mmCIF file of C-alpha atoms and ligand atoms in Angstrom:
data_model
loop_
_atom_site.group_PDB
_atom_site.id
_atom_site.type_symbol
_atom_site.label_atom_id
_atom_site.label_comp_id
_atom_site.label_asym_id
_atom_site.label_seq_id
_atom_site.Cartn_x
_atom_site.Cartn_y
_atom_site.Cartn_z
ATOM 1 C CA MET A 1 90.148 97.779 109.783
ATOM 2 C CA ILE A 2 91.268 100.171 106.991
ATOM 3 C CA ALA A 3 92.676 98.187 104.127
ATOM 4 C CA LEU A 4 93.773 101.026 101.973
ATOM 5 C CA ALA A 5 94.437 104.520 102.992
ATOM 6 C CA ALA A 6 95.594 107.444 100.884
ATOM 7 C CA SER A 7 96.223 110.918 102.127
ATOM 8 C CA GLY A 8 97.206 114.209 100.555
ATOM 9 C CA ILE A 9 97.445 112.718 97.069
ATOM 10 C CA SER A 10 98.279 115.460 94.609
ATOM 11 C CA LYS A 11 99.345 115.066 90.982
ATOM 12 C CA ARG A 12 100.315 117.713 88.433
ATOM 13 C CA TYR A 13 100.577 117.374 84.727
ATOM 14 C CA GLY A 14 102.500 120.526 83.743
ATOM 15 C CA GLY A 15 100.391 123.308 85.234
ATOM 16 C CA PHE A 16 97.243 121.210 85.574
ATOM 17 C CA ASN A 17 96.219 119.716 88.884
ATOM 18 C CA ALA A 18 94.913 116.299 87.960
ATOM 19 C CA LEU A 19 94.565 115.352 91.691
ATOM 20 C CA SER A 20 94.524 117.860 94.621
ATOM 21 C CA ASN A 21 94.938 116.665 98.126
ATOM 22 C CA VAL A 22 92.817 113.553 97.794
ATOM 23 C CA GLN A 23 92.099 111.438 100.838
ATOM 24 C CA LEU A 24 90.653 107.910 100.619
ATOM 25 C CA ASN A 25 90.035 105.313 103.368
ATOM 26 C CA VAL A 26 88.663 102.002 102.313
ATOM 27 C CA LYS A 27 87.696 99.410 104.890
ATOM 28 C CA GLN A 28 88.538 95.752 104.564
ATOM 29 C CA GLY A 29 85.884 93.886 102.558
ATOM 30 C CA GLU A 30 84.359 97.123 101.267
ATOM 31 C CA ILE A 31 83.498 97.725 97.654
ATOM 32 C CA ARG A 32 84.161 101.419 97.081
ATOM 33 C CA GLY A 33 82.699 102.893 93.892
ATOM 34 C CA LEU A 34 84.890 105.635 92.430
ATOM 35 C CA ILE A 35 82.943 107.801 90.078
ATOM 36 C CA GLY A 36 83.212 111.193 88.406
ATOM 37 C CA PRO A 37 83.005 112.754 84.963
ATOM 38 C CA ASN A 38 85.582 112.087 82.239
ATOM 39 C CA GLY A 39 88.896 113.566 83.264
ATOM 40 C CA ALA A 40 88.020 113.789 87.016
ATOM 41 C CA GLY A 41 91.214 111.973 87.941
ATOM 42 C CA LYS A 42 89.852 108.469 88.582
ATOM 43 C CA SER A 43 92.599 106.627 86.576
ATOM 44 C CA THR A 44 95.251 108.978 87.881
ATOM 45 C CA LEU A 45 94.236 108.031 91.442
ATOM 46 C CA ILE A 46 94.251 104.328 90.665
ATOM 47 C CA ASP A 47 97.780 104.849 89.250
ATOM 48 C CA ALA A 48 98.917 106.621 92.401
ATOM 49 C CA LEU A 49 97.428 103.821 94.621
ATOM 50 C CA SER A 50 98.958 101.023 92.547
ATOM 51 C CA GLY A 51 102.333 102.728 92.278
ATOM 52 C CA ARG A 52 102.179 102.926 88.543
ATOM 53 C CA ASP A 53 102.980 106.624 88.862
ATOM 54 C CA GLY A 54 105.536 107.274 91.509
ATOM 55 C CA LYS A 55 105.549 111.002 90.912
ATOM 56 C CA HIS A 56 102.786 112.265 93.093
ATOM 57 C CA SER A 57 102.760 113.714 96.484
ATOM 58 C CA GLY A 58 100.970 112.144 99.448
ATOM 59 C CA ARG A 59 101.080 108.877 101.165
ATOM 60 C CA VAL A 60 99.559 105.417 100.478
ATOM 61 C CA GLU A 61 99.122 102.784 103.159
ATOM 62 C CA LEU A 62 98.115 99.145 102.834
ATOM 63 C CA PHE A 63 96.807 97.687 106.111
ATOM 64 C CA GLY A 64 98.629 100.388 107.980
ATOM 65 C CA ARG A 65 101.965 99.892 106.196
ATOM 66 C CA ASP A 66 103.448 102.804 104.263
ATOM 67 C CA ILE A 67 103.827 101.626 100.672
ATOM 68 C CA THR A 68 104.360 105.004 99.033
ATOM 69 C CA ALA A 69 107.881 104.273 98.040
ATOM 70 C CA LEU A 70 107.089 100.749 96.693
ATOM 71 C CA THR A 71 106.932 99.714 93.026
ATOM 72 C CA PRO A 72 103.781 98.205 91.539
ATOM 73 C CA ALA A 73 105.341 94.749 91.713
ATOM 74 C CA GLN A 74 106.226 95.208 95.372
ATOM 75 C CA ARG A 75 102.733 96.349 96.087
ATOM 76 C CA ARG A 76 101.368 93.420 94.264
ATOM 77 C CA ALA A 77 103.452 91.051 96.307
ATOM 78 C CA LEU A 78 101.877 92.593 99.405
ATOM 79 C CA GLY A 79 98.399 91.997 98.113
ATOM 80 C CA LEU A 80 97.459 95.123 96.238
ATOM 81 C CA SER A 81 96.441 94.277 92.607
ATOM 82 C CA ARG A 82 94.884 96.243 89.766
ATOM 83 C CA SER A 83 93.308 96.056 86.408
ATOM 84 C CA PHE A 84 93.562 98.657 83.609
ATOM 85 C CA GLN A 85 90.898 100.715 81.894
ATOM 86 C CA ARG A 86 92.075 99.040 78.647
ATOM 87 C CA THR A 87 92.525 95.396 78.867
ATOM 88 C CA SER A 88 96.115 94.295 79.723
ATOM 89 C CA ILE A 89 95.948 90.750 78.345
ATOM 90 C CA PHE A 90 98.521 89.506 75.804
ATOM 91 C CA PRO A 91 96.363 88.747 72.740
ATOM 92 C CA SER A 92 98.814 86.153 71.336
ATOM 93 C CA LEU A 93 99.042 83.944 74.405
ATOM 94 C CA THR A 94 96.553 81.287 75.502
ATOM 95 C CA VAL A 95 94.378 81.957 78.472
ATOM 96 C CA ARG A 96 96.067 79.286 80.520
ATOM 97 C CA ARG A 97 99.536 80.604 79.696
ATOM 98 C CA GLN A 98 98.675 84.108 80.780
ATOM 99 C CA ILE A 99 97.196 82.925 84.025
ATOM 100 C CA GLU A 100 100.264 80.784 84.615
ATOM 101 C CA LEU A 101 102.599 83.755 83.993
ATOM 102 C CA ALA A 102 100.611 85.951 86.347
ATOM 103 C CA ALA A 103 100.559 83.190 88.949
ATOM 104 C CA ARG A 104 104.323 82.646 88.674
ATOM 105 C CA ALA A 105 104.943 86.413 89.146
ATOM 106 C CA VAL A 106 103.115 86.288 92.484
ATOM 107 C CA GLY A 107 104.311 82.833 93.571
ATOM 108 C CA SER A 108 100.860 81.256 93.300
ATOM 109 C CA THR A 109 99.795 77.877 91.814
ATOM 110 C CA ASP A 110 95.972 78.222 91.840
ATOM 111 C CA THR A 111 95.783 78.548 88.103
ATOM 112 C CA ASN A 112 92.931 76.086 87.570
ATOM 113 C CA ASP A 113 90.894 77.410 90.456
ATOM 114 C CA ILE A 114 91.157 80.963 89.156
ATOM 115 C CA MET A 115 90.177 79.923 85.648
ATOM 116 C CA ASP A 116 87.252 77.980 87.092
ATOM 117 C CA GLU A 117 86.109 80.817 89.301
ATOM 118 C CA PHE A 118 85.979 83.197 86.298
ATOM 119 C CA GLY A 119 84.356 80.704 83.866
ATOM 120 C CA LEU A 120 87.497 80.511 81.758
ATOM 121 C CA LEU A 121 88.161 76.754 81.760
ATOM 122 C CA PRO A 122 86.262 76.196 78.475
ATOM 123 C CA PHE A 123 88.685 78.728 76.822
ATOM 124 C CA ALA A 124 91.831 77.702 78.643
ATOM 125 C CA ASP A 125 93.649 76.695 75.542
ATOM 126 C CA SER A 126 92.317 79.372 73.260
ATOM 127 C CA ILE A 127 94.459 82.300 72.195
ATOM 128 C CA ALA A 128 93.188 85.377 74.057
ATOM 129 C CA ALA A 129 92.593 87.264 70.879
ATOM 130 C CA ASP A 130 90.176 84.653 69.729
ATOM 131 C CA ILE A 131 87.848 84.564 72.714
ATOM 132 C CA GLY A 132 84.861 86.967 73.060
ATOM 133 C CA TYR A 133 85.343 90.459 74.394
ATOM 134 C CA GLY A 134 83.323 89.637 77.535
ATOM 135 C CA ASP A 135 85.531 86.609 78.159
ATOM 136 C CA GLN A 136 88.596 88.814 77.597
ATOM 137 C CA ARG A 137 87.433 91.174 80.380
ATOM 138 C CA ARG A 138 86.866 88.227 82.663
ATOM 139 C CA LEU A 139 90.389 87.074 81.829
ATOM 140 C CA ASP A 140 91.627 90.512 82.772
ATOM 141 C CA LEU A 141 89.909 90.288 86.170
ATOM 142 C CA ALA A 142 91.180 86.799 86.710
ATOM 143 C CA LEU A 143 94.738 87.980 86.016
ATOM 144 C CA ALA A 144 94.267 90.638 88.628
ATOM 145 C CA MET A 145 92.721 88.091 91.119
ATOM 146 C CA THR A 146 95.568 85.552 90.655
ATOM 147 C CA GLY A 147 97.385 84.903 93.915
ATOM 148 C CA GLN A 148 94.386 86.027 95.882
ATOM 149 C CA PRO A 149 95.206 89.694 96.410
ATOM 150 C CA LYS A 150 93.665 91.444 99.396
ATOM 151 C CA VAL A 151 92.852 94.719 97.632
ATOM 152 C CA LEU A 152 91.739 95.069 94.048
ATOM 153 C CA LEU A 153 91.843 98.332 92.175
ATOM 154 C CA LEU A 154 89.634 98.008 89.110
ATOM 155 C CA ASP A 155 89.585 100.717 86.435
ATOM 156 C CA GLU A 156 86.425 100.195 84.464
ATOM 157 C CA PRO A 157 86.598 96.432 84.326
ATOM 158 C CA ALA A 158 83.289 96.384 82.448
ATOM 159 C CA ALA A 159 84.352 98.890 79.759
ATOM 160 C CA GLY A 160 82.783 97.913 76.445
ATOM 161 C CA LEU A 161 80.509 95.338 77.820
ATOM 162 C CA SER A 162 76.720 95.369 77.354
ATOM 163 C CA PHE A 163 74.599 96.434 80.357
ATOM 164 C CA GLU A 164 73.702 92.821 81.027
ATOM 165 C CA GLU A 165 77.348 91.668 80.905
ATOM 166 C CA SER A 166 78.396 94.547 83.138
ATOM 167 C CA LYS A 167 75.733 93.643 85.697
ATOM 168 C CA LYS A 168 76.902 90.014 85.739
ATOM 169 C CA LEU A 169 80.533 91.015 86.136
ATOM 170 C CA ALA A 170 79.468 93.352 89.030
ATOM 171 C CA GLN A 171 77.562 90.620 90.754
ATOM 172 C CA HIS A 172 80.477 88.345 90.376
ATOM 173 C CA LEU A 173 82.689 91.031 92.051
ATOM 174 C CA ARG A 174 80.140 91.404 94.786
ATOM 175 C CA ALA A 175 80.064 87.733 95.538
ATOM 176 C CA MET A 176 83.892 87.510 95.446
ATOM 177 C CA ALA A 177 84.288 90.410 97.811
ATOM 178 C CA THR A 178 81.791 88.935 100.251
ATOM 179 C CA ARG A 179 83.205 85.410 100.026
ATOM 180 C CA ARG A 180 86.876 86.265 100.357
ATOM 181 C CA GLY A 181 86.741 89.506 102.123
ATOM 182 C CA VAL A 182 88.584 91.151 99.251
ATOM 183 C CA THR A 183 88.561 94.975 99.339
ATOM 184 C CA VAL A 184 87.632 96.622 96.031
ATOM 185 C CA VAL A 185 87.996 100.066 94.541
ATOM 186 C CA LEU A 186 85.913 100.068 91.479
ATOM 187 C CA VAL A 187 85.885 102.751 88.804
ATOM 188 C CA GLU A 188 82.697 102.212 86.800
ATOM 189 C CA HIS A 189 80.839 104.734 84.666
ATOM 190 C CA ASP A 190 77.546 102.885 84.639
ATOM 191 C CA MET A 191 75.674 104.434 87.578
ATOM 192 C CA ASP A 192 73.114 101.587 87.896
ATOM 193 C CA VAL A 193 75.928 99.035 88.090
ATOM 194 C CA VAL A 194 78.093 100.893 90.550
ATOM 195 C CA PHE A 195 75.299 102.036 92.883
ATOM 196 C CA SER A 196 73.933 98.538 92.980
ATOM 197 C CA ILE A 197 77.048 96.817 94.239
ATOM 198 C CA ALA A 198 79.139 99.466 96.103
ATOM 199 C CA ASP A 199 79.023 99.704 99.883
ATOM 200 C CA SER A 200 80.079 103.324 99.501
ATOM 201 C CA ILE A 201 80.860 105.821 96.802
ATOM 202 C CA THR A 202 83.505 108.495 96.302
ATOM 203 C CA VAL A 203 82.846 111.120 93.745
ATOM 204 C CA LEU A 204 85.825 112.897 92.143
ATOM 205 C CA GLN A 205 85.452 116.185 90.299
ATOM 206 C CA VAL A 206 88.402 117.871 88.671
ATOM 207 C CA GLY A 207 90.814 116.104 90.977
ATOM 208 C CA THR A 208 89.112 116.689 94.302
ATOM 209 C CA VAL A 209 86.599 114.586 96.294
ATOM 210 C CA LEU A 210 83.234 116.173 95.803
ATOM 211 C CA ALA A 211 81.213 113.733 97.867
ATOM 212 C CA GLU A 212 81.640 110.475 99.733
ATOM 213 C CA GLY A 213 79.314 108.124 101.569
ATOM 214 C CA GLU A 214 76.610 105.500 101.263
ATOM 215 C CA PRO A 215 75.174 105.178 97.752
ATOM 216 C CA GLN A 216 71.776 106.570 98.625
ATOM 217 C CA THR A 217 73.254 109.599 100.380
ATOM 218 C CA VAL A 218 75.652 110.365 97.448
ATOM 219 C CA ARG A 219 72.832 109.820 94.902
ATOM 220 C CA ALA A 220 70.751 112.441 96.620
ATOM 221 C CA ASN A 221 73.547 114.919 97.140
ATOM 222 C CA PRO A 222 72.619 118.051 95.163
ATOM 223 C CA ALA A 223 76.173 118.906 94.342
ATOM 224 C CA VAL A 224 76.637 115.412 92.895
ATOM 225 C CA ILE A 225 73.378 115.626 90.908
ATOM 226 C CA GLU A 226 74.444 118.992 89.502
ATOM 227 C CA ALA A 227 78.055 118.026 88.741
ATOM 228 C CA TYR A 228 77.476 114.516 87.440
ATOM 229 C CA LEU A 229 74.393 112.555 87.685
ATOM 230 C CA GLY A 230 72.237 115.293 86.152
ATOM 231 C CA SER A 231 74.375 115.384 83.073
ATOM 232 C CA ALA A 232 74.677 111.557 82.923
ATOM 233 C CA GLY A 233 70.919 111.214 82.820
HETATM 234 N N1 LIG B 301 99.870 111.757 80.936
HETATM 235 C C1 LIG B 301 99.191 112.824 81.042
HETATM 236 N N2 LIG B 301 99.633 114.087 80.657
HETATM 237 C C2 LIG B 301 98.902 115.136 80.806
HETATM 238 N N3 LIG B 301 97.621 115.210 81.359
HETATM 239 C C3 LIG B 301 97.133 113.983 81.652
HETATM 240 C C4 LIG B 301 97.838 112.711 81.597
HETATM 241 N N4 LIG B 301 97.070 111.740 81.995
HETATM 242 C C5 LIG B 301 95.935 112.309 82.447
HETATM 243 N N5 LIG B 301 95.888 113.634 82.226
HETATM 244 C C6 LIG B 301 94.834 114.593 82.543
HETATM 245 O O1 LIG B 301 94.475 114.455 83.896
HETATM 246 C C7 LIG B 301 93.078 114.502 84.082
HETATM 247 C C8 LIG B 301 92.681 113.232 84.805
HETATM 248 O O2 LIG B 301 92.772 112.189 83.870
HETATM 249 P P1 LIG B 301 92.237 110.695 84.209
HETATM 250 O O3 LIG B 301 92.583 109.826 83.106
HETATM 251 O O4 LIG B 301 92.701 110.371 85.630
HETATM 252 O O5 LIG B 301 90.699 110.888 84.317
HETATM 253 P P2 LIG B 301 89.515 109.825 84.488
HETATM 254 O O6 LIG B 301 88.663 110.301 85.601
HETATM 255 O O7 LIG B 301 90.110 108.486 84.605
HETATM 256 O O8 LIG B 301 88.774 109.996 83.132
HETATM 257 P P3 LIG B 301 87.945 108.914 82.190
HETATM 258 O O9 LIG B 301 86.538 108.765 82.896
HETATM 259 O O10 LIG B 301 87.897 109.511 80.900
HETATM 260 O O11 LIG B 301 88.725 107.598 82.244
HETATM 261 C C9 LIG B 301 92.554 114.727 82.727
HETATM 262 O O12 LIG B 301 92.277 116.086 82.552
HETATM 263 C C10 LIG B 301 93.561 114.258 81.807
HETATM 264 O O13 LIG B 301 93.493 114.880 80.529
HETATM 265 MG MG1 LIG B 302 89.998 106.775 83.508
#
């Protein structure tokens, strides 16, 4: 079953085509890695999928339902959640308070479970600004996972983490996707991390899909190597 389908997504900033006729079909339970050089349009695509930017052309479907006209909150209520490239936590609130607010917004009560799942219980009563950066990124993920969404759009959830921490976060995601059948679109710049956990990879380059497929196939694609992997080392 296709969990998330996007077709003909185009986005212009002035005269610049940030996305040109992008198609994306993500199966239920799949982890899709979304990669591409800086400025390729990854965040712009996540914005279009999540409804953060309504001004694009094309169509977005969630489990076959057309959600193109829906707001981010409406999409969230239907089970489509996201995180941001820069953390979206409120630094002055406690961890517990933020999880409670996120839970209330989606009509959920599993606040302790979600804190437990993301290893946040020891920090539950700490102010978010006071916990470590790695814990803040886990809080970010926990906020996105509150209410058990069906599809998660994650824009560099491991940004700023060490390689070891990134790998741990990725393994956590992998386990979660498997256990709950959550579908994940993961923007991640560390190739080792994304190739190790993704079921399939989509490569964007200046707003178009350059390649798509299983990680090994994409990794071996000469166009991908030339456009991206070669320069990334
Ligand atoms: N608000 C905006 N106004 C004008 N141009 C924008 C705006 N937002 C993004 N762009 C441009 O659109 C293109 C795609 O940007 P986007 O942020 O989606 O790239 P990205 O793949 O997420 O890059 P990164 O890896 O750096 O996060 C870039 O050229 C960027 O400069
Ligand atoms: Mg980005």
